Coordinates of C-alpha atoms in Angstrom, one line a residue:
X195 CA -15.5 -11.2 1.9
X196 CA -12.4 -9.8 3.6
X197 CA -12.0 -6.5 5.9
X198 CA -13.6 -5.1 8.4
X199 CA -17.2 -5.1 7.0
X200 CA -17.3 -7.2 4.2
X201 CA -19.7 -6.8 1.1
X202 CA -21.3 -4.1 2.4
X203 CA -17.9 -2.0 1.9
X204 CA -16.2 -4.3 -1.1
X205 CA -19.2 -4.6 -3.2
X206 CA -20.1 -0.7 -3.4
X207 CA -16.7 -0.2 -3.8
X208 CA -16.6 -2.8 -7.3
X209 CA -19.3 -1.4 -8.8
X210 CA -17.9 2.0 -8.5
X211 CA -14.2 0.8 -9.8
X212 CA -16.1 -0.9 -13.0
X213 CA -17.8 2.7 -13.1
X214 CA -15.1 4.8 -13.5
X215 CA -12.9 1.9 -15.5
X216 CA -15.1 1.2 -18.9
X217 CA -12.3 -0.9 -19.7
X218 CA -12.3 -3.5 -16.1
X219 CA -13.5 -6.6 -15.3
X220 CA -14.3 -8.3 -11.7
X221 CA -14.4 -11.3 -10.8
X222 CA -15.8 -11.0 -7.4
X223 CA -15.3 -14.5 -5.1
X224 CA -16.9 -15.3 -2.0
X225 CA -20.6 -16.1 -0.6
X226 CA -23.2 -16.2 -3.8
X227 CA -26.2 -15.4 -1.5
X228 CA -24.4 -12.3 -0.1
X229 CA -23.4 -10.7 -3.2
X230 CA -25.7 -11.4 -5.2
X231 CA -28.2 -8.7 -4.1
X232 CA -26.0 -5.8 -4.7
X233 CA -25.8 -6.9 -8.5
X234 CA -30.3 -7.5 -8.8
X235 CA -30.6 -3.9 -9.7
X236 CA -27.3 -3.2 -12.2
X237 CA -27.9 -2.5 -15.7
X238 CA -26.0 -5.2 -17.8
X239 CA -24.0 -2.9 -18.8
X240 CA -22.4 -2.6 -15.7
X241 CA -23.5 -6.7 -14.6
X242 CA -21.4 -7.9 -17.1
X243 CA -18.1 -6.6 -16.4
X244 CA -19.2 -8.7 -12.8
X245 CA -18.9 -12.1 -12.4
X246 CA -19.7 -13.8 -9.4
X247 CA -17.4 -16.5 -7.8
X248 CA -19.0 -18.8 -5.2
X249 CA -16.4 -19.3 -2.4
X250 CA -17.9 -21.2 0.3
X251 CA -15.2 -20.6 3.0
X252 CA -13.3 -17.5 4.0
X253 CA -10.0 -16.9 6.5
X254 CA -11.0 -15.1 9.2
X255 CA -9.0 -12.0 9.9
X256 CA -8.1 -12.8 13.1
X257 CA -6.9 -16.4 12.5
X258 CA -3.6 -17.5 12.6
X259 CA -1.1 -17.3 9.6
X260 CA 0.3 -21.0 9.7
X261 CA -3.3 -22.1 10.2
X262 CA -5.4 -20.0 7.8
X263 CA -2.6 -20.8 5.0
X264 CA -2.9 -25.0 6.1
X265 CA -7.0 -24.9 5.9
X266 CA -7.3 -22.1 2.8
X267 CA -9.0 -24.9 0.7
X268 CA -12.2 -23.2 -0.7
X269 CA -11.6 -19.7 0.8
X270 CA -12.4 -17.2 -1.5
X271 CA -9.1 -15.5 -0.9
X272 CA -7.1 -18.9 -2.3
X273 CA -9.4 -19.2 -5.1
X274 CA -9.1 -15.7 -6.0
X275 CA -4.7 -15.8 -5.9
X276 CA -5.4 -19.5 -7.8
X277 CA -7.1 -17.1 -10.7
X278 CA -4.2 -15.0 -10.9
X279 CA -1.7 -18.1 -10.7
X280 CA -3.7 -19.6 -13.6
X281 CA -3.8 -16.8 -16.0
X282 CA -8.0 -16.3 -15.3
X283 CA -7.3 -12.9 -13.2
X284 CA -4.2 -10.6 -14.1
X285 CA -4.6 -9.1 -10.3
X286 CA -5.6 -9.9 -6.6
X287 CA -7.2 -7.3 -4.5
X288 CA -8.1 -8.6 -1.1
X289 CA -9.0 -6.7 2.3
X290 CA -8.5 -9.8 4.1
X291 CA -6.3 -11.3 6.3
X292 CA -2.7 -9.7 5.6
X293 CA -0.6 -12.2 7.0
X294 CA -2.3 -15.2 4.9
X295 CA -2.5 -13.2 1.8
X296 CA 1.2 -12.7 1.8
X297 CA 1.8 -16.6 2.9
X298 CA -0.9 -17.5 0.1
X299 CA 0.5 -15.3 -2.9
X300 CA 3.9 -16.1 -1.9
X301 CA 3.3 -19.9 -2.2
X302 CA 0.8 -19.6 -5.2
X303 CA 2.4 -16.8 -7.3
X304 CA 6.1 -16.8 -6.5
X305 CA 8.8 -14.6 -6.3
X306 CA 10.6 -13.0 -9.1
X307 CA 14.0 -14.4 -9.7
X308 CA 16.4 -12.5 -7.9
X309 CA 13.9 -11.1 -5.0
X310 CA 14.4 -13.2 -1.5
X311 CA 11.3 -11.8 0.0
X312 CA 8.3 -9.8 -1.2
X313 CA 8.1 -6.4 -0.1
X314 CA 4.4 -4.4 0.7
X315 CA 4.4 -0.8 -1.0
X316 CA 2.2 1.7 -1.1
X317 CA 2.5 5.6 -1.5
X318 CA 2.5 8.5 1.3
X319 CA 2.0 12.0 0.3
X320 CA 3.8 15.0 0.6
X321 CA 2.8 18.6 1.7
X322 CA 3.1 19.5 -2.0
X323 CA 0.6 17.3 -3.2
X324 CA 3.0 14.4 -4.5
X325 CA 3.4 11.1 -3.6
X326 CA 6.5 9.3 -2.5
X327 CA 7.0 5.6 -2.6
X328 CA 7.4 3.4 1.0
X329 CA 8.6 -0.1 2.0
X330 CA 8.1 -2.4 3.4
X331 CA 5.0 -2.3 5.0
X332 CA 5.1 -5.1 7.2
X333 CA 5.4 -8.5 4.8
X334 CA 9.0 -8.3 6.9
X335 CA 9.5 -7.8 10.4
X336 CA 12.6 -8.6 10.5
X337 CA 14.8 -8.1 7.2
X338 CA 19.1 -7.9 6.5
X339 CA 20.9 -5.7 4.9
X340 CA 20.5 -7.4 1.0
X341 CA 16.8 -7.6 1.7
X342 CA 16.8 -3.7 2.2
X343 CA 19.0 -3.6 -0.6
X344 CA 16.4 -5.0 -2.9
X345 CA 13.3 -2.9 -1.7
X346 CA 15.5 -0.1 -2.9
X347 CA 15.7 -1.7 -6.2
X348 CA 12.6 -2.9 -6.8
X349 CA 10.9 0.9 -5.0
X350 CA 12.6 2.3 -7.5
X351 CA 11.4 0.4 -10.3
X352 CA 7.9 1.0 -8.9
X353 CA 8.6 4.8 -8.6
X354 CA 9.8 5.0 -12.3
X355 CA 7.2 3.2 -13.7
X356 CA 4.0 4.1 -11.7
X357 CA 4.9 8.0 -11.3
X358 CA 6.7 8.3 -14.1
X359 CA 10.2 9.8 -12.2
X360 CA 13.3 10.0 -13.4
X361 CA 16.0 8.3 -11.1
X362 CA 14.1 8.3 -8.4
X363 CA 15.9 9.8 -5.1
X364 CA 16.5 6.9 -2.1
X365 CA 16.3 7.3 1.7
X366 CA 16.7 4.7 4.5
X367 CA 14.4 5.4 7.3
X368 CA 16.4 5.8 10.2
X369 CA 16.6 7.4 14.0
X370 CA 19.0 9.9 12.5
X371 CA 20.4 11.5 9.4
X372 CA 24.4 11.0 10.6
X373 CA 26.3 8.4 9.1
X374 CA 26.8 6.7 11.7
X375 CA 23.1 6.4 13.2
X376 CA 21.2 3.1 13.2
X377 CA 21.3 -0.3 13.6
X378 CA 24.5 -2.1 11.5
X379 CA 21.8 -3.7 9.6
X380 CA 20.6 0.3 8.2
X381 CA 24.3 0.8 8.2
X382 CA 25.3 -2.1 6.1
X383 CA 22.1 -1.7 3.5
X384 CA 23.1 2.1 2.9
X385 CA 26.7 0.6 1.6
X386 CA 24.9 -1.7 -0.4
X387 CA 22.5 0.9 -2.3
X388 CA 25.5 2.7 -2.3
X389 CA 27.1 0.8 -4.5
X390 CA 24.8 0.1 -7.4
X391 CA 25.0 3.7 -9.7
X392 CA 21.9 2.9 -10.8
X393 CA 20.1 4.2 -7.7
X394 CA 20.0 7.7 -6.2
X395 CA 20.4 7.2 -3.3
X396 CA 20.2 10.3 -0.6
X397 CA 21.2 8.8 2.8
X398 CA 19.1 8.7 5.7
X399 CA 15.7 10.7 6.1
X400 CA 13.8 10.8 10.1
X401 CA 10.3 10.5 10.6
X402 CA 9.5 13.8 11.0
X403 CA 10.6 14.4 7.5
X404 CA 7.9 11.8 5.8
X405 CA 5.7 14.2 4.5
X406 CA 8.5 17.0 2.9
X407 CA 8.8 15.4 0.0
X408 CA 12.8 14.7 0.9
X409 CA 13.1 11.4 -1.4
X410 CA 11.0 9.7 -3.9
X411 CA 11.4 6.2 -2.1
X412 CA 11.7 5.6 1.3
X413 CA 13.0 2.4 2.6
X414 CA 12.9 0.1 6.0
X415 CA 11.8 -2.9 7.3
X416 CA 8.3 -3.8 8.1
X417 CA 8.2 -3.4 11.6
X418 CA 9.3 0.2 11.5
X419 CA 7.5 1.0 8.4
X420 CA 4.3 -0.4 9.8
X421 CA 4.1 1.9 12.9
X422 CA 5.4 5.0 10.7
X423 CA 2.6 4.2 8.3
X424 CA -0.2 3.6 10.8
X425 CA 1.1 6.8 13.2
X426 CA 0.8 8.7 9.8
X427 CA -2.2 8.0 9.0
X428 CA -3.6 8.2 12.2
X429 CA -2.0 11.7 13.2
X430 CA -3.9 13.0 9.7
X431 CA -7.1 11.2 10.0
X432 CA -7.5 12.6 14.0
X433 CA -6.2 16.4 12.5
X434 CA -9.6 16.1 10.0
X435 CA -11.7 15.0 12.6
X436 CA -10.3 17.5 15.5
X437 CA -11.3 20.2 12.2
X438 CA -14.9 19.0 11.2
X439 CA -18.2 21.1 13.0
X440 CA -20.4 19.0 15.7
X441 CA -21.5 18.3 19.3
X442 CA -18.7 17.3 21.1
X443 CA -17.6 16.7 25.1
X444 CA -16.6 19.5 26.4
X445 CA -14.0 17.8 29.0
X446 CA -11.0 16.1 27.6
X447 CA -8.0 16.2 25.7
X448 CA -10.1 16.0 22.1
X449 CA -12.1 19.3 22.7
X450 CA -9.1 20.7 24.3
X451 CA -7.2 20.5 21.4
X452 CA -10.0 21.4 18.9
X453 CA -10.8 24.3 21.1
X454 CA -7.2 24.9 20.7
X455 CA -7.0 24.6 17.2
X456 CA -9.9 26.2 16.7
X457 CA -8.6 29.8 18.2
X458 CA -5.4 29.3 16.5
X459 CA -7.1 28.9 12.9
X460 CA -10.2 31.4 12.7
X461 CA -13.5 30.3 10.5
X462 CA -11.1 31.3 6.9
X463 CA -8.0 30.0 8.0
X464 CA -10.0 26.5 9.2
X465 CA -11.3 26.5 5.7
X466 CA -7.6 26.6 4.3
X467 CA -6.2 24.2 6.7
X468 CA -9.1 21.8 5.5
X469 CA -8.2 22.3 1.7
X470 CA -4.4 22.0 2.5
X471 CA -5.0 18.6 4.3
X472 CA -7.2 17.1 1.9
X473 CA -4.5 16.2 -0.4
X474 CA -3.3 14.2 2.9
X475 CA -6.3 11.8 2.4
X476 CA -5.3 8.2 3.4
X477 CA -8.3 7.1 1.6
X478 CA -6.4 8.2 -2.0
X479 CA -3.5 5.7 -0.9
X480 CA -5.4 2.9 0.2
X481 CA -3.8 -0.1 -1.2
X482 CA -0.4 -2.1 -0.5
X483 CA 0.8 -4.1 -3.3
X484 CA 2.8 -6.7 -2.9
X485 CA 5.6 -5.9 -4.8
X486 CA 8.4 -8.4 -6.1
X487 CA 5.7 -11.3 -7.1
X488 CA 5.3 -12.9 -10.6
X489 CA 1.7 -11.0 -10.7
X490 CA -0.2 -8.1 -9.2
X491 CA -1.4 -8.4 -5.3
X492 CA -2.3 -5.6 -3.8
X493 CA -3.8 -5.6 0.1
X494 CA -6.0 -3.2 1.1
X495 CA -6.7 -1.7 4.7
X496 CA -9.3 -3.9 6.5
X497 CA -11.1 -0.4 7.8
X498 CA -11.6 0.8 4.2
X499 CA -14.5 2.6 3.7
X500 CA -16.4 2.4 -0.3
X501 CA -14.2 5.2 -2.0
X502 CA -11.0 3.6 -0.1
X503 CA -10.8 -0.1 -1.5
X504 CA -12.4 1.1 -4.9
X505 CA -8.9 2.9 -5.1
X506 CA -7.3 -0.2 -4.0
X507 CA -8.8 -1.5 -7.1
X508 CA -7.7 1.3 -9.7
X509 CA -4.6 0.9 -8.0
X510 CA -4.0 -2.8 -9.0
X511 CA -5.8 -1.5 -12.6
X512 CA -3.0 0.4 -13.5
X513 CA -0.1 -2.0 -11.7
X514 CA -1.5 -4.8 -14.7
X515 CA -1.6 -2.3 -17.3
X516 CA 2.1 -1.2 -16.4
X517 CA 2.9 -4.6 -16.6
X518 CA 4.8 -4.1 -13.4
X519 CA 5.7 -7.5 -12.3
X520 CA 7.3 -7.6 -15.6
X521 CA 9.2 -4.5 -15.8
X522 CA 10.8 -5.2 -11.7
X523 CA 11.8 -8.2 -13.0
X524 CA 13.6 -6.7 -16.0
X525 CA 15.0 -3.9 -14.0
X526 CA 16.4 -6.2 -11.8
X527 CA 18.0 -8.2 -14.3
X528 CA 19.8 -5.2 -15.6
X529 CA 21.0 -3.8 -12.7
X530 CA 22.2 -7.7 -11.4
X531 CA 24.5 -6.8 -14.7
X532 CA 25.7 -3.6 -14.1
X533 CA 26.4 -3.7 -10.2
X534 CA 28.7 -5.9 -8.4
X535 CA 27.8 -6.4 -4.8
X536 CA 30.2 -6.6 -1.7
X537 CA 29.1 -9.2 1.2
X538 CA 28.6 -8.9 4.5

C-alpha cells in the first residue's frame, strides 16, 4: 500500500518479480478489495506464488515517526515486518513510510549483536558500468565516529558478499581528500577503520568523485549521504530527460540547456550519450536495505515506477538467498576478534 501510488505501481511490479523469479513467493498485505483485481486475470501458475494479506490500516507517508510507530496495529507495514519476525516471510519490501519502517523493523526484528544502529545501503554506479556500495542513507542523521566505524564493517561485508569483491576498497565521504579535512567525527572514524587490517580502507573520496569508481564502499552519515544520493539521482534523471525528443518551452533555463546540449552532442553523438547514461539508471538501484538487522528489509523509493520496486524486490531476493543478515553478523564476529579498538 506504501509509495507514492500504491497498488497501481506495487502490484504490477509483484507480478513481474514472481515472473522473472520461478523460484519466489509474495505475500502481498494490505487492502483485499484493492488488490484483488490485479490477480482475477493470472494464470495459477503465477496466482499461486501470490498470496493476499488483508491489512485493514496503513501508515500514511506523511505521518509522524513517533506516532505512526505508536498506532501501527493492523497496518499492513507491521504485519508484513511481524511475518519476517515470525519466520512466515524471510524479507520485507515496503515503499512506505521510511522513518516508521526503520522504527518498526528496528523494534520488531532487532539489531545484530555488535551493530548500535542499523545502517540504509544501497548501490550507486560508476561510469564503467559497476556498482559501488553507499551508507548510510538516512536511518542516521546524526551518527559518531564507532557508528561510522561499523557501516564500514558491515558495507564491506555487503560488498563481498553481494558483488562478489575481494577486500573491498573503503572511502569516507568528506568536503576534502586531505587528512586533515572534515568534521573530528570523519576524522576520528578514518582512525578507527584504520585500525582494523581487515578493511581497505582508501581515505577520503569528494562528491564529485561518486561515480569514478574510486572505492567499492563509500561511507557517511545519513544526512550527508541522503542529499548526495538524491542530488545524484536527480542530476542523472534531469540529464535523460534534458536528452529525450518532444515539444518543449522555448523560454527557460530547461530548453536552454537542452538547446545547449543539443549543439554540443549532434543526432550520433546524442545516441552515444544516451547508451553511455543508461547504465546510470536509478531505476536498476532502486532499493535500500536496511542493513545490520537480524533479517532482510529493504526500502524502496516512494516515486518508484513498475520496473523500479520490482528490482527492489529481486534485490531483497537475492539478500535472503545470500543469507546476508547471517554472514554481517559472522563477519563481524570475526573481525570483533582480530581488531582491537582505541576510544575516543
Amino acid at each position: 500500500m506504501g509509495g507514492d501510488i500504491g497498488p497501481r505501481i506495487t502490484m504490477p511490479a509483484a507480478i513481474q518479480a514472481i515472473e522473472k523469479d520461478p523460484h519466489l513467493s509474495l505475500l502481498l498485505f494490505g487492502d483485499r478489495q484493492q488488490i484483488s483485481p490485479y490477480l482475477a486475470k493470472l494464470p495459477y501458475s503465477l496466482s499461486k506464488r501470490l498470496t493476499v494479506c488483508h491489512a485493514p490500516k496503513n501508515i500514511p507517508n506523511d505521518a509522524n515517526i513517533a506516532q505512526a510507530v505508536r498506532h501501527s496495529k493492523n497496518t499492513s507495514m507491521r504485519l508484513a515486518l511481524e511475518a519476517v519476525q515470525e519466520g512466515i516471510a524471510q524479507g520485507c519490501v515496503s515503499g512506505g513510510n521510511t522513518g516508521a519502517l526503520m522504527g518498526l523493523a528496528t523494534i520488531l526484528i532487532k539489531p545484530l549483536a555488535g551493530i548500535s544502529r542499523p545502517a540504509l545501503v544501497s548501490f550507486i554506479p560508476t561510469l564503467k558500468g559497476k556498482q559501488q556500495v553507499m551508507l548510510d542513507l538516512g536511518a542516521n542523521i546524526e551518527c559518531n565516529a564507532q557508528n561510522l566505524y561499523e557501516f564500514a564493517l558491515m558495507g564491506t561485508i555487503f560488498a563481498q558478499e553481494y558483488l562478489s569483491l575481494v577486500f573491498p576498497r573503503i572511502a569516507l565521504l568528506n568536503i576534502g581528500t586531505e587528512a586533515q579535512k572534515g568534521t573530528q567525527v570523519i576524522r576520528d572514524s578514518a582512525l578507527l577503520i584504520q585500525q582494523n587490517n581487515q578493511l581497505n580502507y582508501i581515505g577520503f573520496i569528494e562528491s564529485n568523485q561518486l561515480l569514478h569508481g574510486k572505492a567499492d564502499v563509500i561511507v557517511q552519515d545519513g544526512f550527508v549521504g541522503n542529499i548526495a544520493l538524491k542530488t545524484l539521482e536527480g542530476a542523472l534523471l534531469s540529464m535523460q530527460m534534458l536528452l529525450q525528443q518532444g515539444n518543449a518551452p522555448k523560454n527557460g533555463i530547461i530548453p536552454t540547456i537542452k538547446r545547449g546540449l543539443e549543439n554540443l552532442f549532434k543526432p550520433y553523438f546524442r545516441q552515444i550519450l544516451k547508451q553511455k547514461l543508461q547504465p546510470l539508471n536509478p531505476e536498476k538501484f532502486n532499493g535500500a536495505s536496511l542493513l545490520g538487522l537480524q533479517a532482510v528489509v529493504v526500502k524502496s523509493h516512494g516515486s518508484a515506477n513498475t520496473s523500479a520496486f520490482a528490482n527492489a524486490i529481486a534485490n531483497a531476493a537475492k539478500q535472503v538467498r545470500l543469507q546476508m543478515p547471517t554472514k554481517i553478523a559472522q563477519g563481524l564476529n570475526a573481525s570483533q576478534k582480530h581488531t582491537k579498538m582505541p576510544t575516543f
